[in-house]
Amino acid sequence: MLTPQCSTHFRSRAMFPVPASLATSLTALWDPLGIGQAAVDYWRDTLERSVLYLDVMRQRGNQYLEHMEQTRPTVLGFETELLVDGRTLARPVNYELLRILPPDGVEIDEDQRPFVVIDPRAGHGPGIGGFKPDSEIGVALRAGHPCYFIGFLPFPEPGQTVEDVVEAEIEFLRAVIARHPQTTERPMVVGNCQAGWQMMMAAALEPACFGPILIAGAPLSYWAGERGRAPMRYTGGMTGGSWITALASDLGAGSFDGAWLVQNFEKLNPSNTLWSKQYRLFANVDSEAERYLEFERWWGGHVVLAGEEIQYIVDNLFVGNRLSTAQLLTRDGRRIDLRNIRSPIVVFCSRGDDITPPPQALGWITDLYDSVDDIQANEQTILYCIHDTTGHLGIFVSSSVSRKEHAEFTANMDYIDILPPGLYETQVTERPASASGSVDGDYLLEFSPRELEDVEAVVQPLQEDERRFATVARLSEINLGLYQRYLQPWLRAWMTPEAARWMRRLHPIRLGYKLLSDRNPATVPLPVLADAVRANRAPVGDGNPWRAAEQVVSDNIVRGLDAYRDLRDRATEWAFLEVYGQPWLQILAGLGADRGEVPNRRPGRAPEHRHFIARRRAELRAKMDQGTSHDAVVRAIIFVLGGAPSTDERNFQRLKATRAEVEPGTDLAHFKAVVREQFFVLKLDAVAALEALPTLLATDSVESIDRQLAHVEHVVAASAPLSASSQIRLERVRTLFHTAREAARERMKKAEGGAKPELPRA
């Protein structure tokens, strides 16, 4: 093509040289608007970008092949030390416990609470939780926590089950606890996506091993969803149930290729899969290549699941929705009931997530509990944080999310651990100027108590839809039984491990990586051409009209693909609702003619559960006037803050800093237990609990009571000026403390006069 450099070179060797001024004048006459020259520049830039794009794709293919040839492929950005190999356990699994070695310049305090990240095994390889410095692990390391990582190998162990993996994670946590005998705090555990629900199962079976739990983008309630959104929840019904999963496992000779899961994710957003992701690289190939290759290293690291694992997941969770309704049993008869979890649970989700939308992340709360009183009676603290825009991967990959939400969750895990039982919404806001010196970092973590109706407004449960999903679950069992009886024996007899390996190699997603790699002889010229282009690169700017037209075409392609997606999703939803909403089909599926609530949907309404709540209340009522001055202070603080505190981390910073002033020698674990106990007492009978304050202070001196009241006032005023109602409650507390103070003065006078003071019952 003709470029300005070429024109100058030509003119210098022409028989009749043309003066530069004359050449400029002729060019202006020939192309007065510069459109022709812009077109020449654009087409040169386009050809150069095409060569560079193909070379990046060649590098992607080479990277994929190198990654898959590794024994332990991972995208972790930190050095690690293997502590426990899951293949050595009594029931072997392909999981392993790794210790994160802190990078240079990062100091770790072994006395701090351990921090454990469990990576999702949903088609991709491990490492996304520590993908880069600004990640879940990176944030915890900078905060000084000893960090551990639970990852996995590409292929499962023979006979491995989901229950085996859950038991292995419990063993890993016990190993972490044993490495830190100096701390009484249990590890904070983070479960991303699939690892989130798997971790919740482990915490329900062995709650003593877990500290605060953070589940990020984890779908626990698979029937939940808002109409017009979350089309993945209809997949099981549109394929006739889980028999298709059994078919894929049988074609894999007992193994399920994770590339099929990745393909399902990619189908959710065809404009990004088919165009935007690749065009972004093509349009910005000079600056985007490194980021693209870094991400593709994880996205293309496909792993394999055991057939037994994926079948259990689809039957019991995706189609059956049995986890959120306490219907799962282990092989030895233990019920997996999420109400058994005693650690605070932080649910982090996003409205921009089309894989785990907020209803699926939060629906388990409305499935399990009848009210906030029910949550409190189970001594559970549940917090949820809904991001406005980030996508599914951004929840645990985005650097901005890590620096903001994950950094605040990590920095305030002790505060989260001390919150009274109940339901809260958390928000991360910019730190106000008034918080300087009292809060570290640029953000402030705030908590607001919520009712179950607030979660229902997000989940939007519909009984008629739940009947439809229950119909799918029944028909899935029928179809799976028919498949297992008549087709499965023939496929298993015909399929060999070698044939299964060839099928995995020929999967369209895997093949796309291999065809554009150095194993394809057609790619041999690419690196040479790419080097030549980089040496003489002539990019055009955004002001080029042809480049602007290219962007317009790209935007139209995206809009077209988005329109196709929306039409496809609406048609899928309509078909699902129409087919599975038919009364005759629901009756044939065994649901009966009653259009009421789906059976076994609200464990919180079970009679035995109501008996448990009544028994718990009786136990607390007996403790109303029992305790120490420490209990009185905590009870007073909770009362002034309105029962369930709507507050932020500044309260806890002051409370923690002055804890020793109230009761020297009190450790944080005991302090947290006191907070929970006093919250229950106030919730049961606030009037009687307050009237008991002078009794709790009966053995204290006047000076001690004054100091404790000052402490109460100091803590409740930490975050912001008190509201009018809080001021009224604070005056009530002052009156009660004054009554105790006067009683203490009278005791002191009697003691000085030689009379033996009468002590109220402690």
Short mmCIF file of N, CA, C and O in Angstrom, two decimals, residues 670-756:
data_model
loop_
_atom_site.label_atom_id
_atom_site.label_comp_id
_atom_site.label_asym_id
_atom_site.label_seq_id
_atom_site.Cartn_x
_atom_site.Cartn_y
_atom_site.Cartn_z
N HIS A 670 -14.75 -14.82 73.85
CA HIS A 670 -15.72 -14.74 74.95
C HIS A 670 -16.59 -13.49 74.79
O HIS A 670 -17.81 -13.52 75.05
N PHE A 671 -15.97 -12.41 74.38
CA PHE A 671 -16.72 -11.17 74.19
C PHE A 671 -17.82 -11.35 73.14
O PHE A 671 -18.95 -10.88 73.31
N LYS A 672 -17.50 -12.05 72.04
CA LYS A 672 -18.50 -12.29 71.00
C LYS A 672 -19.66 -13.13 71.54
O LYS A 672 -20.83 -12.87 71.21
N ALA A 673 -19.34 -14.13 72.37
CA ALA A 673 -20.39 -14.96 72.95
C ALA A 673 -21.31 -14.14 73.84
O ALA A 673 -22.54 -14.33 73.85
N VAL A 674 -20.73 -13.18 74.59
CA VAL A 674 -21.53 -12.33 75.46
C VAL A 674 -22.48 -11.46 74.62
O VAL A 674 -23.66 -11.30 74.96
N VAL A 675 -21.98 -10.91 73.52
CA VAL A 675 -22.82 -10.06 72.66
C VAL A 675 -24.02 -10.84 72.15
O VAL A 675 -25.17 -10.37 72.20
N ARG A 676 -23.79 -12.05 71.70
CA ARG A 676 -24.90 -12.85 71.17
C ARG A 676 -25.92 -13.17 72.27
O ARG A 676 -27.13 -13.09 72.06
N GLU A 677 -25.41 -13.55 73.43
CA GLU A 677 -26.31 -13.91 74.53
C GLU A 677 -27.18 -12.73 74.94
O GLU A 677 -28.40 -12.87 75.13
N GLN A 678 -26.57 -11.54 75.06
CA GLN A 678 -27.33 -10.37 75.51
C GLN A 678 -28.32 -9.91 74.44
O GLN A 678 -29.39 -9.38 74.75
N PHE A 679 -27.97 -10.11 73.19
CA PHE A 679 -28.92 -9.77 72.14
C PHE A 679 -30.18 -10.63 72.26
O PHE A 679 -31.30 -10.14 72.14
N PHE A 680 -29.99 -11.93 72.49
CA PHE A 680 -31.13 -12.83 72.64
C PHE A 680 -32.02 -12.41 73.80
O PHE A 680 -33.24 -12.42 73.71
N VAL A 681 -31.37 -12.07 74.93
CA VAL A 681 -32.14 -11.69 76.11
C VAL A 681 -32.99 -10.45 75.82
O VAL A 681 -34.18 -10.39 76.17
N LEU A 682 -32.41 -9.45 75.16
CA LEU A 682 -33.16 -8.24 74.82
C LEU A 682 -34.27 -8.54 73.83
O LEU A 682 -35.37 -7.96 73.91
N LYS A 683 -33.99 -9.42 72.88
CA LYS A 683 -34.99 -9.77 71.89
C LYS A 683 -36.18 -10.47 72.54
O LYS A 683 -37.33 -10.28 72.14
N LEU A 684 -35.92 -11.25 73.56
CA LEU A 684 -36.97 -12.02 74.21
C LEU A 684 -37.91 -11.13 75.01
O LEU A 684 -39.13 -11.22 74.89
N ASP A 685 -37.34 -10.24 75.83
CA ASP A 685 -38.16 -9.36 76.67
C ASP A 685 -37.32 -8.14 77.04
O ASP A 685 -36.59 -8.14 78.03
N ALA A 686 -37.42 -7.09 76.23
CA ALA A 686 -36.57 -5.92 76.42
C ALA A 686 -36.83 -5.23 77.75
O ALA A 686 -35.91 -4.77 78.42
N VAL A 687 -38.11 -5.18 78.17
CA VAL A 687 -38.45 -4.48 79.41
C VAL A 687 -37.82 -5.18 80.61
O VAL A 687 -37.14 -4.57 81.45
N ALA A 688 -38.02 -6.51 80.69
CA ALA A 688 -37.47 -7.26 81.82
C ALA A 688 -35.94 -7.25 81.78
O ALA A 688 -35.28 -7.20 82.84
N ALA A 689 -35.36 -7.32 80.57
CA ALA A 689 -33.90 -7.31 80.45
C ALA A 689 -33.32 -6.01 80.96
O ALA A 689 -32.26 -5.98 81.62
N LEU A 690 -33.98 -4.88 80.66
CA LEU A 690 -33.49 -3.59 81.13
C LEU A 690 -33.64 -3.46 82.65
O LEU A 690 -32.75 -2.96 83.34
N GLU A 691 -34.78 -3.88 83.16
CA GLU A 691 -35.01 -3.78 84.60
C GLU A 691 -33.99 -4.60 85.39
O GLU A 691 -33.75 -4.33 86.58
N ALA A 692 -33.38 -5.59 84.73
CA ALA A 692 -32.39 -6.44 85.41
C ALA A 692 -31.00 -5.82 85.43
O ALA A 692 -30.10 -6.36 86.08
N LEU A 693 -30.80 -4.68 84.76
CA LEU A 693 -29.46 -4.08 84.72
C LEU A 693 -28.92 -3.75 86.12
O LEU A 693 -27.76 -4.06 86.42
N PRO A 694 -29.70 -3.12 87.01
CA PRO A 694 -29.15 -2.86 88.35
C PRO A 694 -28.74 -4.14 89.08
O PRO A 694 -27.78 -4.12 89.86
N THR A 695 -29.46 -5.24 88.84
CA THR A 695 -29.10 -6.51 89.46
C THR A 695 -27.74 -6.98 88.97
O THR A 695 -26.91 -7.49 89.74
N LEU A 696 -27.47 -6.84 87.65
CA LEU A 696 -26.18 -7.25 87.09
C LEU A 696 -25.04 -6.39 87.62
O LEU A 696 -23.89 -6.84 87.66
N LEU A 697 -25.36 -5.15 88.01
CA LEU A 697 -24.33 -4.23 88.50
C LEU A 697 -24.25 -4.21 90.04
O LEU A 697 -23.54 -3.37 90.62
N ALA A 698 -24.95 -5.13 90.70
CA ALA A 698 -25.12 -5.05 92.16
C ALA A 698 -23.81 -5.19 92.92
O ALA A 698 -23.70 -4.71 94.05
N THR A 699 -22.81 -5.83 92.39
CA THR A 699 -21.56 -6.05 93.12
C THR A 699 -20.48 -5.03 92.74
O THR A 699 -19.34 -5.14 93.21
N ASP A 700 -20.81 -4.07 91.88
CA ASP A 700 -19.80 -3.10 91.42
C ASP A 700 -19.77 -1.88 92.32
O ASP A 700 -20.77 -1.50 92.94
N SER A 701 -18.62 -1.22 92.32
CA SER A 701 -18.47 0.02 93.08
C SER A 701 -19.02 1.20 92.29
O SER A 701 -19.31 1.09 91.08
N VAL A 702 -19.15 2.33 92.97
CA VAL A 702 -19.64 3.55 92.31
C VAL A 702 -18.71 3.93 91.17
O VAL A 702 -19.16 4.28 90.06
N GLU A 703 -17.41 3.90 91.42
CA GLU A 703 -16.44 4.27 90.37
C GLU A 703 -16.54 3.33 89.18
O GLU A 703 -16.45 3.76 88.02
N SER A 704 -16.71 2.05 89.45
CA SER A 704 -16.81 1.08 88.36
C SER A 704 -18.06 1.32 87.52
O SER A 704 -18.01 1.27 86.29
N ILE A 705 -19.17 1.61 88.15
CA ILE A 705 -20.42 1.87 87.41
C ILE A 705 -20.29 3.13 86.57
O ILE A 705 -20.72 3.17 85.40
N ASP A 706 -19.67 4.19 87.13
CA ASP A 706 -19.47 5.41 86.36
C ASP A 706 -18.59 5.15 85.14
O ASP A 706 -18.85 5.66 84.04
N ARG A 707 -17.52 4.37 85.34
CA ARG A 707 -16.63 4.07 84.23
C ARG A 707 -17.34 3.26 83.14
O ARG A 707 -17.16 3.50 81.95
N GLN A 708 -18.19 2.35 83.55
CA GLN A 708 -18.89 1.52 82.57
C GLN A 708 -19.95 2.31 81.81
O GLN A 708 -20.14 2.12 80.61
N LEU A 709 -20.63 3.23 82.48
CA LEU A 709 -21.59 4.08 81.78
C LEU A 709 -20.89 4.98 80.77
O LEU A 709 -21.38 5.19 79.65
N ALA A 710 -19.74 5.51 81.17
CA ALA A 710 -18.96 6.33 80.22
C ALA A 710 -18.55 5.50 79.00
O ALA A 710 -18.54 6.00 77.87
N HIS A 711 -18.23 4.25 79.24
CA HIS A 711 -17.86 3.37 78.14
C HIS A 711 -19.05 3.15 77.20
O HIS A 711 -18.90 3.19 75.97
N VAL A 712 -20.23 2.95 77.74
CA VAL A 712 -21.43 2.78 76.93
C VAL A 712 -21.65 4.01 76.06
O VAL A 712 -21.88 3.92 74.84
N GLU A 713 -21.57 5.20 76.65
CA GLU A 713 -21.78 6.44 75.91
C GLU A 713 -20.73 6.62 74.82
O GLU A 713 -21.02 7.11 73.72
N HIS A 714 -19.50 6.23 75.13
CA HIS A 714 -18.39 6.36 74.18
C HIS A 714 -18.62 5.48 72.95
O HIS A 714 -18.42 5.92 71.81
N VAL A 715 -19.08 4.26 73.16
CA VAL A 715 -19.25 3.32 72.07
C VAL A 715 -20.45 3.68 71.20
O VAL A 715 -20.36 3.72 69.97
N VAL A 716 -21.59 4.00 71.79
CA VAL A 716 -22.80 4.22 71.00
C VAL A 716 -22.71 5.50 70.18
O VAL A 716 -23.42 5.66 69.18
N ALA A 717 -21.82 6.42 70.57
CA ALA A 717 -21.67 7.66 69.81
C ALA A 717 -20.53 7.59 68.80
O ALA A 717 -20.16 8.60 68.21
N ALA A 718 -20.01 6.39 68.56
CA ALA A 718 -18.79 6.28 67.75
C ALA A 718 -19.02 6.59 66.29
O ALA A 718 -18.21 7.26 65.66
N SER A 719 -20.13 6.11 65.71
CA SER A 719 -20.26 6.21 64.26
C SER A 719 -20.90 7.52 63.81
O SER A 719 -20.51 8.08 62.79
N ALA A 720 -21.89 8.01 64.54
CA ALA A 720 -22.59 9.21 64.11
C ALA A 720 -23.41 9.74 65.28
O ALA A 720 -23.61 9.03 66.27
N PRO A 721 -23.91 10.98 65.18
CA PRO A 721 -24.79 11.49 66.23
C PRO A 721 -26.00 10.57 66.41
O PRO A 721 -26.56 10.06 65.44
N LEU A 722 -26.40 10.35 67.66
CA LEU A 722 -27.50 9.45 67.94
C LEU A 722 -28.82 10.04 67.48
O LEU A 722 -29.05 11.26 67.55
N SER A 723 -29.70 9.16 66.99
CA SER A 723 -31.04 9.60 66.61
C SER A 723 -31.84 9.95 67.86
O SER A 723 -31.43 9.67 68.99
N ALA A 724 -33.01 10.54 67.65
CA ALA A 724 -33.85 10.93 68.78
C ALA A 724 -34.27 9.71 69.60
O ALA A 724 -34.25 9.73 70.84
N SER A 725 -34.64 8.61 68.92
CA SER A 725 -35.05 7.40 69.63
C SER A 725 -33.87 6.80 70.40
O SER A 725 -34.05 6.30 71.52
N SER A 726 -32.69 6.85 69.82
CA SER A 726 -31.51 6.32 70.52
C SER A 726 -31.18 7.17 71.74
O SER A 726 -30.74 6.65 72.78
N GLN A 727 -31.38 8.48 71.62
CA GLN A 727 -31.14 9.36 72.77
C GLN A 727 -32.09 9.01 73.92
O GLN A 727 -31.70 9.00 75.10
N ILE A 728 -33.34 8.72 73.57
CA ILE A 728 -34.32 8.34 74.61
C ILE A 728 -33.90 7.05 75.28
O ILE A 728 -33.96 6.91 76.51
N ARG A 729 -33.44 6.08 74.47
CA ARG A 729 -33.00 4.81 75.04
C ARG A 729 -31.76 4.99 75.91
O ARG A 729 -31.60 4.34 76.94
N LEU A 730 -30.86 5.90 75.48
CA LEU A 730 -29.66 6.15 76.27
C LEU A 730 -30.03 6.77 77.62
O LEU A 730 -29.43 6.44 78.66
N GLU A 731 -31.01 7.67 77.64
CA GLU A 731 -31.44 8.26 78.91
C GLU A 731 -32.02 7.18 79.83
O GLU A 731 -31.83 7.23 81.05
N ARG A 732 -32.74 6.22 79.24
CA ARG A 732 -33.27 5.13 80.04
C ARG A 732 -32.13 4.32 80.67
O ARG A 732 -32.18 3.95 81.86
N VAL A 733 -31.08 4.08 79.91
CA VAL A 733 -29.93 3.34 80.43
C VAL A 733 -29.24 4.15 81.52
O VAL A 733 -28.85 3.60 82.58
N ARG A 734 -29.10 5.45 81.33
CA ARG A 734 -28.46 6.29 82.36
C ARG A 734 -29.25 6.22 83.67
O ARG A 734 -28.67 6.17 84.76
N THR A 735 -30.58 6.22 83.55
CA THR A 735 -31.42 6.15 84.76
C THR A 735 -31.18 4.84 85.50
O THR A 735 -31.03 4.82 86.74
N LEU A 736 -31.10 3.73 84.76
CA LEU A 736 -30.89 2.43 85.38
C LEU A 736 -29.50 2.33 86.00
O LEU A 736 -29.32 1.76 87.08
N PHE A 737 -28.49 2.87 85.31
CA PHE A 737 -27.14 2.86 85.87
C PHE A 737 -27.09 3.77 87.12
O PHE A 737 -26.38 3.46 88.08
N HIS A 738 -27.86 4.86 87.08
CA HIS A 738 -27.89 5.74 88.25
C HIS A 738 -28.53 5.01 89.44
O HIS A 738 -28.07 5.15 90.59
N THR A 739 -29.56 4.21 89.17
CA THR A 739 -30.18 3.42 90.24
C THR A 739 -29.16 2.45 90.83
O THR A 739 -29.05 2.30 92.07
N ALA A 740 -28.39 1.80 89.94
CA ALA A 740 -27.35 0.88 90.43
C ALA A 740 -26.28 1.64 91.21
O ALA A 740 -25.74 1.14 92.21
N ARG A 741 -25.99 2.86 90.75
CA ARG A 741 -24.96 3.66 91.42
C ARG A 741 -25.40 4.05 92.83
O ARG A 741 -24.62 3.99 93.79
N GLU A 742 -26.67 4.42 92.95
CA GLU A 742 -27.19 4.79 94.27
C GLU A 742 -27.19 3.58 95.21
O GLU A 742 -26.89 3.69 96.41
N ALA A 743 -27.53 2.42 94.64
CA ALA A 743 -27.51 1.20 95.46
C ALA A 743 -26.09 0.89 95.91
O ALA A 743 -25.85 0.47 97.06
N ALA A 744 -25.13 1.13 95.03
CA ALA A 744 -23.72 0.89 95.40
C ALA A 744 -23.27 1.87 96.48
O ALA A 744 -22.51 1.51 97.39
N ARG A 745 -23.74 3.13 96.39
CA ARG A 745 -23.39 4.13 97.41
C ARG A 745 -23.95 3.72 98.78
O ARG A 745 -23.29 3.85 99.82
N GLU A 746 -25.21 3.22 98.76
CA GLU A 746 -25.81 2.79 100.02
C GLU A 746 -25.05 1.61 100.62
O GLU A 746 -24.83 1.54 101.84
N ARG A 747 -24.63 0.68 99.75
CA ARG A 747 -23.86 -0.46 100.26
C ARG A 747 -22.55 0.00 100.87
O ARG A 747 -22.09 -0.52 101.89
N MET A 748 -21.92 1.00 100.20
CA MET A 748 -20.65 1.50 100.70
C MET A 748 -20.83 2.17 102.06
O MET A 748 -20.02 1.99 102.98
N LYS A 749 -21.92 2.93 102.23
CA LYS A 749 -22.18 3.58 103.51
C LYS A 749 -22.41 2.55 104.62
O LYS A 749 -21.91 2.70 105.74
N LYS A 750 -23.17 1.52 104.30
CA LYS A 750 -23.43 0.48 105.28
C LYS A 750 -22.14 -0.24 105.65
O LYS A 750 -21.92 -0.58 106.81
N ALA A 751 -21.30 -0.45 104.64
CA ALA A 751 -20.04 -1.14 104.90
C ALA A 751 -19.15 -0.29 105.78
O ALA A 751 -18.46 -0.79 106.68
N GLU A 752 -19.13 1.03 105.53
CA GLU A 752 -18.31 1.91 106.36
C GLU A 752 -18.85 2.00 107.78
O GLU A 752 -18.09 2.19 108.74
N GLY A 753 -20.20 1.85 107.94
CA GLY A 753 -20.78 1.91 109.25
C GLY A 753 -20.72 0.60 110.00
O GLY A 753 -21.21 0.50 111.13
N GLY A 754 -20.16 -0.43 109.41
CA GLY A 754 -20.01 -1.72 110.07
C GLY A 754 -21.14 -2.67 109.80
O GLY A 754 -21.09 -3.83 110.21
N ALA A 755 -22.22 -2.17 109.18
CA ALA A 755 -23.33 -3.08 108.87
C ALA A 755 -23.00 -3.90 107.65
O ALA A 755 -22.36 -3.43 106.71
N LYS A 756 -23.45 -5.09 107.69
CA LYS A 756 -23.19 -6.00 106.58
C LYS A 756 -24.20 -5.71 105.46
O LYS A 756 -25.41 -5.79 105.66
#
